[in-house]
Amino acid sequence: MTDAATNMRLKLPATCLILEIILMILFGTLVQYDHETDAKHWHEHLHNRSSDIENDFYYRYPSFQDVHVMIFIGFGFLMTFLQRYGFSSVGFNFLIAAFALQWATLMQGFFHGMHGGKIHIGVESMINADFCTGAVLISFGAVLGKTSPVQLLVMALFEVVLFAVNEFILLTLLGAKDAGGSMTIHTFGAYFGLIVTRVLYRPNLDKSKHKNCSVYHSDLFAMIGTLYLWMFWPSFNSAITAHGDDQHRTALNTYYSLAACTLSTYSLSALTAHDGKLDMVHIQNAALAGGVAAGTAGEMMLTPVGSMIVGFLAGIISVLGYKYLTPVLEQKLKIQDTCGVHNLHGMPGVLGAIVGAVTAAVATKEVYGEGMEDVFPKIQSGAFTASAQGVRQAISLIVTLGMALFGGLIVGFILKIPIFGAPSDAICYEDNIYWEVPGEEPHHDNQLTAVRTEEVEKLNE
Amino acid sequence: MTDAATNMRLKLPATCLILEIILMILFGTLVQYDHETDAKHWHEHLHNRSSDIENDFYYRYPSFQDVHVMIFIGFGFLMTFLQRYGFSSVGFNFLIAAFALQWATLMQGFFHGMHGGKIHIGVESMINADFCTGAVLISFGAVLGKTSPVQLLVMALFEVVLFAVNEFILLTLLGAKDAGGSMTIHTFGAYFGLIVTRVLYRPNLDKSKHKNCSVYHSDLFAMIGTLYLWMFWPSFNSAITAHGDDQHRTALNTYYSLAACTLSTYSLSALTAHDGKLDMVHIQNAALAGGVAAGTAGEMMLTPVGSMIVGFLAGIISVLGYKYLTPVLEQKLKIQDTCGVHNLHGMPGVLGAIVGAVTAAVATKEVYGEGMEDVFPKIQSGAFTASAQGVRQAISLIVTLGMALFGGLIVGFILKIPIFGAPSDAICYEDNIYWEVPGEEPHHDNQLTAVRTEEVEKLNE
Amino acid sequence: MTDAATNMRLKLPATCLILEIILMILFGTLVQYDHETDAKHWHEHLHNRSSDIENDFYYRYPSFQDVHVMIFIGFGFLMTFLQRYGFSSVGFNFLIAAFALQWATLMQGFFHGMHGGKIHIGVESMINADFCTGAVLISFGAVLGKTSPVQLLVMALFEVVLFAVNEFILLTLLGAKDAGGSMTIHTFGAYFGLIVTRVLYRPNLDKSKHKNCSVYHSDLFAMIGTLYLWMFWPSFNSAITAHGDDQHRTALNTYYSLAACTLSTYSLSALTAHDGKLDMVHIQNAALAGGVAAGTAGEMMLTPVGSMIVGFLAGIISVLGYKYLTPVLEQKLKIQDTCGVHNLHGMPGVLGAIVGAVTAAVATKEVYGEGMEDVFPKIQSGAFTASAQGVRQAISLIVTLGMALFGGLIVGFILKIPIFGAPSDAICYEDNIYWEVPGEEPHHDNQLTAVRTEEVEKLNE
């Protein structure tokens, strides 16, 4: 199952090596340790501090590691549900994430980490780089099974730039808040990926249809991804909020949002099945929508019950999306969304953005006290009123959708150029094209083998 | 394989939605951020503190996340050893844990978190909610494969209440110490579940016997659960102890207890097999008994060697239980304990309670110094003598056993009401009843199958 | 598949029980809580400290847990790639790690943790014990599939002693720096294991050749191990460096080293395959070489781009090793290196040692400022010049290689004594010898399906 078009012998090494060499040149020219990572600067700084424990490392590194697990295990294994695409799901996820986090360090640093002509890096920039990578992996979910690794690297190359521009507009120019990335990560990544997959529409994809489904153990592997995403989402949303009550509250809000979302997901999954049986697709995906939807308002004084309501609604929307909207998107709009990122990241991301805008608009000094400074510095300083903050949050959503749709369109057409080794319609969702794949099953004793031989012969008849 | 009795189309959604709506109403009425999670209160508080790093979040959140992994991945995957019950093991674990942690927040808050008529929540209450959930999941282990998700939710509903009452009696009324929950979590969860499964006794369960065993890869999935429980148990036992030396010492004690337990488990597993072959059931379960048994005394000055002795004994007891006691319980007492929770949580929990009572009884000011305040505040304040503390620990074990047996009896009879969709004896241990289940193996091309047939034939020659 | 030679009924229990009892006696005699773990001492200490948050637990415990996951899940699952050796890979990894960490506590404590005749332990010694265990598990990778559990315990017994001696020579006598263990852990573990497997050379190992390969799902299980090692390597390298900027910088350097390594690994894997297909062996292993190679210099002011160059080279060396060197080692030097530890730990470890020597030699007060004290205390104090530090780093590499080769030779011959139950050549790479192994697949044959159909029909009536 090798042919010239999809042969990666030269394309993939060339792409990876050129990208990595460019990265190294740019890092060598532009990137420096920040003042908490640099031996000299931190020790100068220490004189004015009480202790090493005030280094940002101790505030953020445990959260960083949780986010890191979400990126590599969470996203990677979530996509292993396909029966013959596990190597690619985990392996391409690994490759494009390793590339994207380096590239994101530069792009995000360029837009908001420059100090005297140099990009300063430390644990917070590492978390931000992983966040940006998350958006790329969401888009990967939309095109899963239908793209070559070179296409994915090219997509990541452009998407990271657009992500950084969008993030800069939202957080710096508009003064919006989006610590857990309902807008910057989820809405952006999902709609970007959806447009890319629309542009790459394959009318004859049903030739590979029999491979676009799971087997028993592939669904269990996917549950590893699901659960790590679910468990660590409180760390994701709180990873870069202000220290103290902010990180604490964000983690707590996300925890309850996810718990409520899980119950509505199970409810709706059984309710919408004709025989009341739960559908693994819903459990693996929709139960996570509560984390997405708490991405903007999680750091605000959303209240525990507010978080639960948000999660509860997110789960409902997400299951209904999988059940009723995905088939429509595919048939009417020609959007072939392999993982249903519209249901997990798209709609819940938009919901999260709206919840964030409303929560911001009703913020009062009464409720936030001195903590207003950390959550809404512009309101505290008098630059905005609370309702102006709300309006800017809403504008941010519109900007994000615009950037994602426009960016996805352009990048989709770039990826259509037939030099990147995309698989033909008949060999989608198949590891064999890009990977050395071993047999399915171990060598067993003769006895068992005999039984199986009969089965195999029967199948061959 | 659908029939009216087990059809979840309406029962499951109705149960989940009603429960979640009640939870949201109660949260809306009763629950508030605590002073470390609330923007206003924390910032008022900050004036008297040195720094944000003193927020309890930084003391406890990494431990919380480890506990969270134990609850969702640890318990969930530990139970995937059954060949055709992986979806239910992981999936029902997920569902009932997501429900129980919300419900536990209310019940535990009601008994010991009320401030001015409101329940205050933060990272410590999140850990406690996960702990209570742990007890429910232990009971789930006893009835695994024989209950519908609605039954499990009903069980969780009652068990959480009883857990909170028992915990209140032990920690508040009796002044006992049980940071890692040898009594409150393990002994309670195990004996509660054992009585429930006794009441739900199925005389014709051997109709499903061929499914009550593992396959090669299901045992590997279960090892993921085992190892996460094993690795993070030091975090479990130390998650809510006092700050400083207490958390440090508890983690260390548990680490050595588990290491010693692993060696005695492997010894006994090989020794009790007629051909010296290791049994995965023992490795997956008994190697964890050292964590259970260090649950009460782990925070005390148990000494490293004391911890090792406790773990060593726990491993021996647990393997012997699997080998010799479980069959007796099933045949004589009609207790069908699917996961052998009596061996992993029951007996080691009782051992842990006894070790805790003895260690408390011999506590001296000589050994604890000023640290007595954190470990045994009642001894420090002069309210109890050390031996009185020991006696109260022992009484706590008896109360726990009583509550578990009595509670399990009542809840067992409630679960017998034939409206919850329990499976019939012939279709236990089977995902198919409650889940859409895909095929076992990938679709291969005929070509590949043909090749394989040749290989197989060659092997048979 | 049971025979007297490999029967573990008495050998394994006897070995485990004797070792554990000796450990308990030594712990009882020699080991004490350190001043941060002991109730009395920490509280005395607290008077001079600002707060409990300064307890080393909060600086190191999250890193410890990440290291712990690498040891038990990372190493354990990385080795599950073999189709019929998953139980042994995870299970023996578990057993020897649980033993080695206890034994390492004593050996390392004896060489550099004695205070008034007692070994003081706490979170730092727990990390060091896990590190030493890591070296043993690397050696296990070289002999994987060809050794009995008793042989492995005996190997661990001796290797831990030699590890502690070598570590003492390097860190204490020579004053070398090696926080992430490029030399002490990776170089030592790899070359020790390679010599052991050389001494245990099996000329007729091709009898088991058909089992020395992966199947589809075993490769996915192995990716769990790979990714946890990859994600947590920043924690590994930074776990015992000095507080503050040192831990922060080491984590950051390792993060970028690994990312660059991943891109060079994918490049070289596709480039060296005749059909451009990626090889799972490379992805699972070589992508980790960047962590190994940053083990010595990671804590130094290596710069981000310096880290990327190191990782980039490590990935290239490692893939080329798997592709071209491993077959030569096997055919010419008779080194049967099951996991290719020479490519993942051996060569990248040597590279890391050289990078560390060079980076140390160019250290200046200009760059390190007051931070010199933490990274190179001997340079700061004027005991060494920077170049002398570099020379001592280089000598350390040579000492390590010497200790590993000499130690491996002796231990190899000890393991050849035919009383430890090693498998014969025809039954290597096979769980069946030491484990009760269930069937491969669930019951669902035609026969069962027929039964099921009946059941379903019955239910539907």
Coordinates of C-alpha atoms in Angstrom, one line a residue, chain B residues 104 106-109 111-112 132 158-170 188 403:
Chain B
A104 CA -20.9 14.8 48.4
L106 CA -23.5 19.1 49.7
M107 CA -23.7 16.3 52.2
Q108 CA -20.2 16.9 53.6
G109 CA -20.7 20.6 53.6
F111 CA -22.2 18.2 58.2
H112 CA -18.9 20.1 58.6
C132 CA -16.4 10.3 49.4
F158 CA -27.8 6.9 49.6
E159 CA -24.3 5.9 50.2
V160 CA -23.0 9.5 50.0
V161 CA -25.4 10.5 52.8
L162 CA -24.4 7.6 55.0
F163 CA -20.7 8.3 54.3
A164 CA -21.1 11.9 55.4
V165 CA -22.9 10.8 58.6
N166 CA -20.3 8.3 59.4
E167 CA -17.5 10.7 58.7
F168 CA -19.2 13.3 60.9
I169 CA -19.5 10.8 63.8
L170 CA -15.9 9.7 63.5
F188 CA -17.0 1.8 54.8
M403 CA -22.9 2.0 59.6

